[in-house]
Short mmCIF file of C-alpha atoms and ligand atoms in Angstrom, two decimals:
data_model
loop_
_atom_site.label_atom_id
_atom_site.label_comp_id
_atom_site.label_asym_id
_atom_site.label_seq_id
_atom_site.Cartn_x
_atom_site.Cartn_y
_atom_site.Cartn_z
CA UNK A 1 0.00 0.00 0.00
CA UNK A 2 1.07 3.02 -0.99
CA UNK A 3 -0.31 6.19 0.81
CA UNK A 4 1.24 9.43 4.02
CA UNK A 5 -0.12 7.83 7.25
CA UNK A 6 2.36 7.26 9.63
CA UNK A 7 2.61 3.82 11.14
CA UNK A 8 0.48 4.96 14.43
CA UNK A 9 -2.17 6.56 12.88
CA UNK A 10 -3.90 4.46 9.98
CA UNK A 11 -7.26 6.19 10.66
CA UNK A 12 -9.16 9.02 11.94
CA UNK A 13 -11.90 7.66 13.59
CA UNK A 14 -12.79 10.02 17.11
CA UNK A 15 -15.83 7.96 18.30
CA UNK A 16 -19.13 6.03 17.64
CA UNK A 17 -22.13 7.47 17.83
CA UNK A 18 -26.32 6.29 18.04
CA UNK A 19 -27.62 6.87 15.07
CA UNK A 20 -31.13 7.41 16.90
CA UNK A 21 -29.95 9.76 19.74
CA UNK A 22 -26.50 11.11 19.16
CA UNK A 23 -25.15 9.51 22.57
CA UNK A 24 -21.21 8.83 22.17
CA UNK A 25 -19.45 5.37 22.20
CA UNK A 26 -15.57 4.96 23.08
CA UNK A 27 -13.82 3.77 19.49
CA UNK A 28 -11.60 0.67 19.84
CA UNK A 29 -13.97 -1.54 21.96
CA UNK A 30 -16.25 -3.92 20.36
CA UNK A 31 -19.93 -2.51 20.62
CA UNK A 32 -23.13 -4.28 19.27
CA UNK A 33 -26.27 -1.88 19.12
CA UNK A 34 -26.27 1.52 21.00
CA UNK A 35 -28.33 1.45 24.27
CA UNK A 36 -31.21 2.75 22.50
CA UNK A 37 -31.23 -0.36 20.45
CA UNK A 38 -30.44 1.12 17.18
CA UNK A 39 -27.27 1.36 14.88
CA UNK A 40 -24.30 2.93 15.50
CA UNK A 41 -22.46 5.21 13.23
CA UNK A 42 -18.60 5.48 13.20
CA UNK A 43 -17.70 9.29 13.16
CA UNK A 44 -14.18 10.49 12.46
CA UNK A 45 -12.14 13.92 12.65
CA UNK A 46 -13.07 14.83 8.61
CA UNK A 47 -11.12 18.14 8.76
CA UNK A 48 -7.52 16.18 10.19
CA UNK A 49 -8.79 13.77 7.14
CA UNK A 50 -9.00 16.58 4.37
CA UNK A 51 -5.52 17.98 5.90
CA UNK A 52 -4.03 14.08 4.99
CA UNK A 53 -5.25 13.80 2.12
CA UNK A 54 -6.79 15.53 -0.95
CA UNK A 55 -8.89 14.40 -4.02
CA UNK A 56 -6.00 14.45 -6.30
CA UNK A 57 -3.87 12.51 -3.79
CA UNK A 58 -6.53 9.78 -3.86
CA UNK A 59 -7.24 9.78 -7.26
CA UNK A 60 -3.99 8.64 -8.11
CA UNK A 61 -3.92 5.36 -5.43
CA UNK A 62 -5.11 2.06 -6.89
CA UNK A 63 -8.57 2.31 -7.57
CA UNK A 64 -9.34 -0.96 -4.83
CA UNK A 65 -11.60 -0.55 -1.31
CA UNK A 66 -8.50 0.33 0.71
CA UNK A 67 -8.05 3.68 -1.15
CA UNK A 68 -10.44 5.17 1.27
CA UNK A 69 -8.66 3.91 4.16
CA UNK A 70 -8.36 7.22 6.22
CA UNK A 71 -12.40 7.77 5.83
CA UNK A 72 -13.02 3.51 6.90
CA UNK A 73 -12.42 2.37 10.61
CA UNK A 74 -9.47 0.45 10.51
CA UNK A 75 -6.41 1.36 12.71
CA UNK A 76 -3.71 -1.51 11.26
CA UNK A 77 -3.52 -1.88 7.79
CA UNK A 78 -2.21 -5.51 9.24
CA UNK A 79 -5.42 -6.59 10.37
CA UNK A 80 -6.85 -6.36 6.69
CA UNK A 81 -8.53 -9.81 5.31
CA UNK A 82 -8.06 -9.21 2.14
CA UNK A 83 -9.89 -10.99 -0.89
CA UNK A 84 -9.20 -8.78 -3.27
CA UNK A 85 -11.87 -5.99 -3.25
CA UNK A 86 -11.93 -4.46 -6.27
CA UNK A 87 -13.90 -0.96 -7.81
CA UNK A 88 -16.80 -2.29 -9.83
CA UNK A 89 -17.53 -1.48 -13.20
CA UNK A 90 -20.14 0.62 -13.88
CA UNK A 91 -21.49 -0.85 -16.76
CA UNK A 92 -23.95 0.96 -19.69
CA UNK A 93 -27.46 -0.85 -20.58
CA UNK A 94 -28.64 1.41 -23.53
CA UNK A 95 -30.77 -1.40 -24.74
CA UNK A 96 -32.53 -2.79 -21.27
CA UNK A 97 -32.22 0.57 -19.65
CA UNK A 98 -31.88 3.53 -21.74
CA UNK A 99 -28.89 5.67 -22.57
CA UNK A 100 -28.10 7.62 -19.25
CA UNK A 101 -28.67 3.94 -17.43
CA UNK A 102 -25.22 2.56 -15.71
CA UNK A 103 -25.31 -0.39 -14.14
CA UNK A 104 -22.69 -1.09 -10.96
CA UNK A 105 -21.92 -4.71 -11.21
CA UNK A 106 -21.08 -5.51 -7.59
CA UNK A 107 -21.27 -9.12 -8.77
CA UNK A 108 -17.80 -8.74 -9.67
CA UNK A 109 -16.69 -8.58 -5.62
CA UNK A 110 -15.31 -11.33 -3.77
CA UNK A 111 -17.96 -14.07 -3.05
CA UNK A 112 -19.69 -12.45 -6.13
CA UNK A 113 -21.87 -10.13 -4.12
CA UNK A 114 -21.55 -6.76 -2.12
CA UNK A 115 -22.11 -8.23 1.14
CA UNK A 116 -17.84 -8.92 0.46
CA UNK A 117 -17.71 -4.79 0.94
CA UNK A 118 -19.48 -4.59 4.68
CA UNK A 119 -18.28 -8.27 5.82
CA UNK A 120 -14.23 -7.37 4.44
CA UNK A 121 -14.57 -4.58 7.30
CA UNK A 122 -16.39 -6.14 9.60
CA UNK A 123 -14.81 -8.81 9.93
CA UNK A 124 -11.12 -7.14 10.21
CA UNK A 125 -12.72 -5.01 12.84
CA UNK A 126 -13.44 -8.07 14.86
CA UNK A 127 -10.29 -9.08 14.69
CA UNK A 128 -9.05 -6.32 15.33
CA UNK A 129 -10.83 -6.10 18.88
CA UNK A 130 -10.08 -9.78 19.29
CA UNK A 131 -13.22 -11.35 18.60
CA UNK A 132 -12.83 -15.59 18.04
CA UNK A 133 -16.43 -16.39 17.51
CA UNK A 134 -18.75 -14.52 15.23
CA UNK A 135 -22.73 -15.94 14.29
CA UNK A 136 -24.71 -14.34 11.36
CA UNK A 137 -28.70 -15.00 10.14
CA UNK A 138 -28.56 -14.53 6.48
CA UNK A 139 -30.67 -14.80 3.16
CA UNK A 140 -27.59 -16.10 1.66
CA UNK A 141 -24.76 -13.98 0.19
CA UNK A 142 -24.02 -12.05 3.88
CA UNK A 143 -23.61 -15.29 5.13
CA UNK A 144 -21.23 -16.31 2.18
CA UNK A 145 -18.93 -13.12 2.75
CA UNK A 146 -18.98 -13.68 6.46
CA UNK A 147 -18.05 -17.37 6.21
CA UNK A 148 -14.76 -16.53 3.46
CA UNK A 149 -13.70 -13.28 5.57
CA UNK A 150 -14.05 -15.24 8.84
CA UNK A 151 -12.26 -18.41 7.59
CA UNK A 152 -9.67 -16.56 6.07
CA UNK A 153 -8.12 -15.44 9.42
CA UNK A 154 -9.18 -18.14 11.72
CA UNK A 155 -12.69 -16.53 12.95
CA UNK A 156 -15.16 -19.51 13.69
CA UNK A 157 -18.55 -18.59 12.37
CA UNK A 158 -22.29 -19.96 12.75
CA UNK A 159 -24.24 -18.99 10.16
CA UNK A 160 -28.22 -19.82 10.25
CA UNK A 161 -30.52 -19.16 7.20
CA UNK A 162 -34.42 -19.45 6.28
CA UNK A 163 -35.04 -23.19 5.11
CA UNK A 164 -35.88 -22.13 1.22
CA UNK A 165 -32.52 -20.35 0.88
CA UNK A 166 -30.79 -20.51 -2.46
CA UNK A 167 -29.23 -23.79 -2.14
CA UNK A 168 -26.22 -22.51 -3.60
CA UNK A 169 -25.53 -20.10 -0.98
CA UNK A 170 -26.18 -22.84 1.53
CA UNK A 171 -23.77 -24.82 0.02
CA UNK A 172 -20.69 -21.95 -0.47
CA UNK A 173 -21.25 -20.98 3.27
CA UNK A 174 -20.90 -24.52 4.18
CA UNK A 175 -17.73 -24.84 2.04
CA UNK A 176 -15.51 -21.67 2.84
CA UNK A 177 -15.93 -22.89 6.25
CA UNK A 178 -18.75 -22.06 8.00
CA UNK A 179 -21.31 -23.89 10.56
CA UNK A 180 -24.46 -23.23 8.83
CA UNK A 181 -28.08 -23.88 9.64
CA UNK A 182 -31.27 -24.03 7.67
CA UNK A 183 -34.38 -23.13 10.15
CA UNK A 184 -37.63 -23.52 9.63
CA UNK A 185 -38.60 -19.50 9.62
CA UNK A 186 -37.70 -15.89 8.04
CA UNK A 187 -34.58 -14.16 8.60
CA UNK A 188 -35.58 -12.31 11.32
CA UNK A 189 -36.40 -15.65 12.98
CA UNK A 190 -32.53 -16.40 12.61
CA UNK A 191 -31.91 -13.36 14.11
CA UNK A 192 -33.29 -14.23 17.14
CA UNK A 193 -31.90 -17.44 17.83
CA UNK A 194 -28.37 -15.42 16.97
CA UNK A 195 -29.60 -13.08 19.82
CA UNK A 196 -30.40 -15.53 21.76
CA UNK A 197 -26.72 -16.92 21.65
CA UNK A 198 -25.06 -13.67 21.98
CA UNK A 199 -26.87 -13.31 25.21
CA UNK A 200 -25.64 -16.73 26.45
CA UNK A 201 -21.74 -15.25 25.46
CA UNK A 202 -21.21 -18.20 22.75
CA UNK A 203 -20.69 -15.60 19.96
CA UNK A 204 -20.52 -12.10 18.83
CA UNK A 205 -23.85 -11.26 16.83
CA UNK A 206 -23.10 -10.44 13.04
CA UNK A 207 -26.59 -9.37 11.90
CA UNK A 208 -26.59 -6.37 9.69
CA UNK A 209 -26.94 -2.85 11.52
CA UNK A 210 -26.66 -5.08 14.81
CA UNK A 211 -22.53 -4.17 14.41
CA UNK A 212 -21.03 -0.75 13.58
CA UNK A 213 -18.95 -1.60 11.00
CA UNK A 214 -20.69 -3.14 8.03
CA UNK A 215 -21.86 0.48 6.91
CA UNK A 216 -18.43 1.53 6.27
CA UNK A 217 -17.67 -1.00 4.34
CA UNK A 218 -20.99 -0.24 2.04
CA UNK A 219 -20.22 3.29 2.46
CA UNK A 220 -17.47 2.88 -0.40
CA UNK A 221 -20.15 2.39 -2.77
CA UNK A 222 -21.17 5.73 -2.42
CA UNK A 223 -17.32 6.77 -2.01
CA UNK A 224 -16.66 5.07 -5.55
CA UNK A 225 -19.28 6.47 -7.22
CA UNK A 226 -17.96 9.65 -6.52
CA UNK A 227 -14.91 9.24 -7.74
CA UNK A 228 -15.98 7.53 -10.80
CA UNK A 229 -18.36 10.51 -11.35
CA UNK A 230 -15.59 12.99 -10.79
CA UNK A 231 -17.34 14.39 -8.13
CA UNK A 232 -20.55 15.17 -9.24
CA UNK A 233 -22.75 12.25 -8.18
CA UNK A 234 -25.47 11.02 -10.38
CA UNK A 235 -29.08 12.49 -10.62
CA UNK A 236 -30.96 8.85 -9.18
CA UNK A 237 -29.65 6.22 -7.36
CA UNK A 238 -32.43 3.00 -7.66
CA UNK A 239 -30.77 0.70 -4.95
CA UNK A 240 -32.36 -3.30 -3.64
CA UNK A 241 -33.27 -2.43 -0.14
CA UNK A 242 -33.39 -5.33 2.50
CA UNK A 243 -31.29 -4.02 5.35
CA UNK A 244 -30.70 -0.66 3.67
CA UNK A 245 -27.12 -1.23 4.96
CA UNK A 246 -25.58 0.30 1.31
CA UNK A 247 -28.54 2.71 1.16
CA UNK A 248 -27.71 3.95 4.42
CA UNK A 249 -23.87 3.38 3.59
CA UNK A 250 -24.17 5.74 0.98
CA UNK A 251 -26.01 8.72 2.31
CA UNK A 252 -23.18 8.99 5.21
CA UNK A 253 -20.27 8.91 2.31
CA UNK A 254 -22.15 12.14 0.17
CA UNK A 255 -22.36 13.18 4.20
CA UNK A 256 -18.63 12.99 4.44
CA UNK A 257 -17.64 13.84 1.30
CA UNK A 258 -19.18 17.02 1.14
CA UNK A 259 -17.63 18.09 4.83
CA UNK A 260 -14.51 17.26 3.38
CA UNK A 261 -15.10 19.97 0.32
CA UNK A 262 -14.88 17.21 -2.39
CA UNK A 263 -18.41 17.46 -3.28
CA UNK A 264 -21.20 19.81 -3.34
CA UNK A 265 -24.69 20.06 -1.51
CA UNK A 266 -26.45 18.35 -4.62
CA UNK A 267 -27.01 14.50 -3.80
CA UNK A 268 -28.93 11.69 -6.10
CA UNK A 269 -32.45 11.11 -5.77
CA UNK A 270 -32.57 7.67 -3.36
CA UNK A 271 -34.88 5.18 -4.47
CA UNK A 272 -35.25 2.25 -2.09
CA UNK A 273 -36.73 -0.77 -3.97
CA UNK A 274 -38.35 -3.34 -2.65
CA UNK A 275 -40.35 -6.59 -3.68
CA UNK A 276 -44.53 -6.19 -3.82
CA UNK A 277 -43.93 -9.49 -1.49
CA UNK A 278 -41.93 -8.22 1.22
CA UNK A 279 -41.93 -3.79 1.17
CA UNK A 280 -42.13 -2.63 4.27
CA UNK A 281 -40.25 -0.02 3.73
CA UNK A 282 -42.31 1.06 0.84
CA UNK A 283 -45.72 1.17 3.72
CA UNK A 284 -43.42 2.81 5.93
CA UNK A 285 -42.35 5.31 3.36
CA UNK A 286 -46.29 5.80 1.56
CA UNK A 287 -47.80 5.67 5.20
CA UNK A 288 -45.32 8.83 6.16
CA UNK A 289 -44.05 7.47 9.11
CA UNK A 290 -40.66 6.88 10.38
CA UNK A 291 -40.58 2.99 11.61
CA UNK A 292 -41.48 -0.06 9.61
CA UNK A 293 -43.70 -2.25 10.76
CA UNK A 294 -42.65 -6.15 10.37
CA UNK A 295 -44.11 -7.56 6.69
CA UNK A 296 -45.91 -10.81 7.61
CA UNK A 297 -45.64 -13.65 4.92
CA UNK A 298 -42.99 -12.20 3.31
CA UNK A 299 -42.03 -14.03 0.14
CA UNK A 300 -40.21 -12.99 -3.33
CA UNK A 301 -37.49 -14.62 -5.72
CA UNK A 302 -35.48 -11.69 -4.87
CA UNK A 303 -34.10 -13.14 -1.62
CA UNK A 304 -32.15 -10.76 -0.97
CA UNK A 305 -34.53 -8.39 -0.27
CA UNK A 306 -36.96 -10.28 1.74
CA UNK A 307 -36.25 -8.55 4.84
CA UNK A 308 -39.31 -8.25 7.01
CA UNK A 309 -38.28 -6.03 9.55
CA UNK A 310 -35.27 -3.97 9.08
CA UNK A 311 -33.31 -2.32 12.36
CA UNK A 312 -32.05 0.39 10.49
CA UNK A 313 -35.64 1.42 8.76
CA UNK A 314 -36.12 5.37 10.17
CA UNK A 315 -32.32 5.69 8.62
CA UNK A 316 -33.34 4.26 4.99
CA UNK A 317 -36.97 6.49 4.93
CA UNK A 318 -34.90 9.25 6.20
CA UNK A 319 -32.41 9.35 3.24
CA UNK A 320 -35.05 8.76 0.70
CA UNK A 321 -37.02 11.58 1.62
CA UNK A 322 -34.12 14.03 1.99
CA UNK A 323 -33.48 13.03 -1.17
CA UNK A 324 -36.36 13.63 -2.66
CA UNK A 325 -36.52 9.95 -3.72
CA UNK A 326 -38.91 7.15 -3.25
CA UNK A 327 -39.42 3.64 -2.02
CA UNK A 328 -41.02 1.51 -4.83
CA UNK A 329 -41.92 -1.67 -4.93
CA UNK A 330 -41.97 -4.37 -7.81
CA UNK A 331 -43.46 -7.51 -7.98
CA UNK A 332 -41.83 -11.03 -8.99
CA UNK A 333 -42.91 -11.25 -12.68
CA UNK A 334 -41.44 -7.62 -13.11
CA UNK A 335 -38.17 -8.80 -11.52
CA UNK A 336 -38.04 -11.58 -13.33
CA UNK A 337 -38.86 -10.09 -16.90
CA UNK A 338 -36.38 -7.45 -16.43
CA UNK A 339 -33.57 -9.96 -15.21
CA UNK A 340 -34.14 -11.41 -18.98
CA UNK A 341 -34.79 -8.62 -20.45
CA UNK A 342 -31.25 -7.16 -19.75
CA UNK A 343 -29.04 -10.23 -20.43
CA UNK A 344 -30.81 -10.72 -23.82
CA UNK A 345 -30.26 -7.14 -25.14
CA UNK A 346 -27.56 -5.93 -23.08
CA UNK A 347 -25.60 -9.01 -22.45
CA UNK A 348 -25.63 -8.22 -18.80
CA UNK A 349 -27.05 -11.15 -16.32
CA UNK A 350 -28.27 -9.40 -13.15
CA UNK A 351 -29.21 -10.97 -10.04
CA UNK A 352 -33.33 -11.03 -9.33
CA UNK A 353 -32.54 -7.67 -6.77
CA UNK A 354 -30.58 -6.16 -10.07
CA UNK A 355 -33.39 -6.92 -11.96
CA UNK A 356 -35.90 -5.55 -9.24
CA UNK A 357 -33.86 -1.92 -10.01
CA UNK A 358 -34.14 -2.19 -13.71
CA UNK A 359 -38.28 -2.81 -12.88
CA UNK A 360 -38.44 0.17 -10.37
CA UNK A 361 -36.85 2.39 -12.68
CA UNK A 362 -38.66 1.63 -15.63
CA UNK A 363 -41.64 2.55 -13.47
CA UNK A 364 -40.49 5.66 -11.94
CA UNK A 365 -39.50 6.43 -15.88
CA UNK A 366 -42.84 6.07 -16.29
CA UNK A 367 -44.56 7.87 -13.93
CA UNK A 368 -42.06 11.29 -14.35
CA UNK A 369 -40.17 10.53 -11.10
CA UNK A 370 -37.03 10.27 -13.15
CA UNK A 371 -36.49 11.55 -16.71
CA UNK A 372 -34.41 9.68 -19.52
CA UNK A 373 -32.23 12.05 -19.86
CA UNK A 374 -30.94 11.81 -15.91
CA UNK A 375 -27.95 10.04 -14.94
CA UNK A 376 -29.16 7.01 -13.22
CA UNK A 377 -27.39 4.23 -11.35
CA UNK A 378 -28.71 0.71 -10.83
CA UNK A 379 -26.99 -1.58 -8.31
CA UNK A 380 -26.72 -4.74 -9.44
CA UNK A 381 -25.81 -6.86 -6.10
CA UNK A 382 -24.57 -9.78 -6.99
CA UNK A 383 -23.46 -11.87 -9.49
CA UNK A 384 -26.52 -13.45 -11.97
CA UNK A 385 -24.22 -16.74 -12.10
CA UNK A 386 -25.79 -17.45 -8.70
CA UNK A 387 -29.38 -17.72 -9.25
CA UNK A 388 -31.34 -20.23 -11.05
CA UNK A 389 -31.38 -19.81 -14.55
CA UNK A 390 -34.05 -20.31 -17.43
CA UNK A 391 -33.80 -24.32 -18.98
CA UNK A 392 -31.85 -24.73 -21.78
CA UNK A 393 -32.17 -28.14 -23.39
CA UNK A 394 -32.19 -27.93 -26.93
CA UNK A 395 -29.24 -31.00 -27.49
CA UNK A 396 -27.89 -32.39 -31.43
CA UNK A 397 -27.44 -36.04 -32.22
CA UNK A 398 -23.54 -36.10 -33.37
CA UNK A 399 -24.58 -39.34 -35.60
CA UNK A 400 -27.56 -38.14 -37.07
CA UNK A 401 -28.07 -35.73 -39.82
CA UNK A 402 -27.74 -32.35 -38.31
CA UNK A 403 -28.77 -29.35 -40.62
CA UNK A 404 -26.69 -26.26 -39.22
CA UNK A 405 -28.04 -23.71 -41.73
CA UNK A 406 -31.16 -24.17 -39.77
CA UNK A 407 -30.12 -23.99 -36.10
C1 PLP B 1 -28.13 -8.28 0.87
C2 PLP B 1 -28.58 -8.09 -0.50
C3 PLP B 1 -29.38 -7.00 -0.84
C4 PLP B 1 -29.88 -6.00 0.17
O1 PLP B 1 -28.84 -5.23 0.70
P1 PLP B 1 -29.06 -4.36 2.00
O2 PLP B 1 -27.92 -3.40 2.00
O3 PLP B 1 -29.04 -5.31 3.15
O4 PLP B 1 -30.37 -3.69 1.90
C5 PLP B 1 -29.74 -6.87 -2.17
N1 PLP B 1 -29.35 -7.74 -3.10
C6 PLP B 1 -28.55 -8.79 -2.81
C7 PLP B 1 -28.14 -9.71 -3.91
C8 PLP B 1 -28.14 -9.00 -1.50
O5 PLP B 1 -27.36 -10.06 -1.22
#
């Protein structure tokens, strides 16, 4: 690594804070949720931060996660579990999308989804404050990151998902070394047997927002796009909300960023999309109030997105309204069509939550919220490669007469 921080000081963090009242938490101890019971929120000394370092200066480094180190929590660049996170591409879809449409592929991250970006920090925070045993309820590809992070530098992890998981993500937890667990209930189900286990002292609870440091890790996504927008951030943002973590993640980056003098006041319009199975962020958000309450019978083929209650909801609701965004909601056929739709014309297999952004912003096309000619980004989460996959069983006879003209 290349970079002007002295040995000591790899980072600037001053404290954590409750993201729900303000009160202060010591840095450099391992915290789970504030004492109000909601997220924390790492804050750090910005203006010793801008003295460091300067746009230019950054631009320059190589373009991976760690080139944001002073604005990310972690004190020795030793402690890093590295994969190999790379900047994703941000790829055009004139055909599926239109021509001011860019894809980011976070598919292209370790473990093939961005869960690698909030589990790579995580994870090297909590070995950093000496954590041995870490448990994590998961849809699938949190649970995947955790399990390759974790394994990597001798973390033990238990990892417990809903029974109807994608059996693939079952099956890479299991191999990169994880303790995994199908039960018979939703994600927030999982959740509470994790809670229950953390109370018992047999593990440090993983679940997203229930840890400080997963945002930072997803707040690169906003961090990147800056960058790769040179510094003027696009008009709409249309992002697969479950947790919110990356929705969330990004809001504090333009935060940041702008303290810092790299950007201005303007910020994207958020869009939080969610499944017409499992949107309670969307009731939240069309009710006009600040907490979601828990979606009963969730179900969608975007799992991850079916999220029935979310910890960090009055944070997501809050950034989409500053915004002047929305939270929208699409339903499985719409997912699914626009998931084809987009690898046939564009070339470009998105995951089901990829495609759910392509729906919502087709819709909010339609309806004026966005206009073609704004800059819009679509997060694409994880790599199509994992999902199930239209049949394909068209199949030639070598020893017959084949008649290739016509095929
Ligand atoms: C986790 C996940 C999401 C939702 O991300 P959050 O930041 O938790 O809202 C969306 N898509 C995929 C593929 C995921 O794995």
């Amino acid at each position: 690594m290349n970079g002007n921080l002295s040995a000591e000081r790899q980072t600037f963090v001053t404290h954590l804070e409750c993201s729900l009242t303000g009160e202060h938490y010591a840095a450099d101890t391992l915290h789970g949720l504030s004492r109000a019971g909601r997220p924390l929120l790492v804050r750090y000394d910005l203006e010793a931060a801008g003295k460091a370092l300067d746009r230019d200066a950054l631009t320059r480094r190589e373009t991976d996660l760690w080139r944001w180190r002073e604005l990310l929590p972690v004190r020795q660049t030793s402690n890093i579990v590295s994969l190999g996170e790379i900047e994703t591409p941000l790829v055009p879809i004139p055909a599926s999308g239109g021509a001011e449409v860019l894809v980011k592929d976070e598919g292209r991250l370790p473990t093939g989804s961005f869960k690698a970006r909030g589990l790579v920090m995580a994870v090297t925070m909590a070995r950093e404050l000496g954590v041995r045993r870490i448990a994590m309820p998961t849809n699938g590809n949190a649970g995947a990151a955790l399990a390759a992070y974790a394994s990597r530098c001798g973390i033990e992890t238990v990892v417990f998902c809903p029974d109807d998981t994608p059996e693939i993500n079952v099956r890479e937890i299991a191999a990169q070394g994880a303790r995994v667990y199908r039960v018979n209930g939703l994600i927030d189900e999982c959740g509470a047997l994790v809670a229950r286990g953390a109370a018992e002292g047999l593990w440090f609870d993983f679940s997203t927002l229930k840890e400080p440091y997963r945002i930072e890790g997803k707040k690169t996504m906003g961090l990147e796009l800056a960058a790769q927008f040179d510094w003027r951030l696009p008009d709409a943002i249309f992002y697969p909300t479950g947790g919110g973590t990356g929705l969330i993640g990004m809001w504090k980056a333009f935060d940041e960023l702008e303290q810092l003098g790299w950007i201005g006041p303007e910020r994207p319009k958020m869009f939080a999309v969610q499944a017409s199975g499992c949107a309670p962020i969307v009731k939240a958000f069309e009710d006009g109030v600040e907490h979601a309450e828990r979606w009963e019978d969730a179900h969608t083929v975007a799992a991850g997105i079916r999220v029935p209650k979310a910890v960090g909801d009055f944070l997501i609701l809050r950034a989409v309204r500053e915004s002047g965004g929305r939270a929208l909601a699409v339903d499985d056929a719409a997912i699914l069509s626009a998931v084809n739709v987009c690898a046939r014309r564009d070339g470009l297999l998105l995951c089901p939550e990829g495609g759910a952004t392509l729906a919502a912003y087709r819709d909010a096309l339609a309806a004026g919220l966005v206009s073609a000619s704004d800059r819009a980004v679509l997060f694409n989460c994880a790599t199509g490669l994992k999902y199930p996959m239209p049949e394909a069983n068209a199949a030639l006879d070598k020893n017959a007469a084949i008649d290739l003209a016509a095929l």
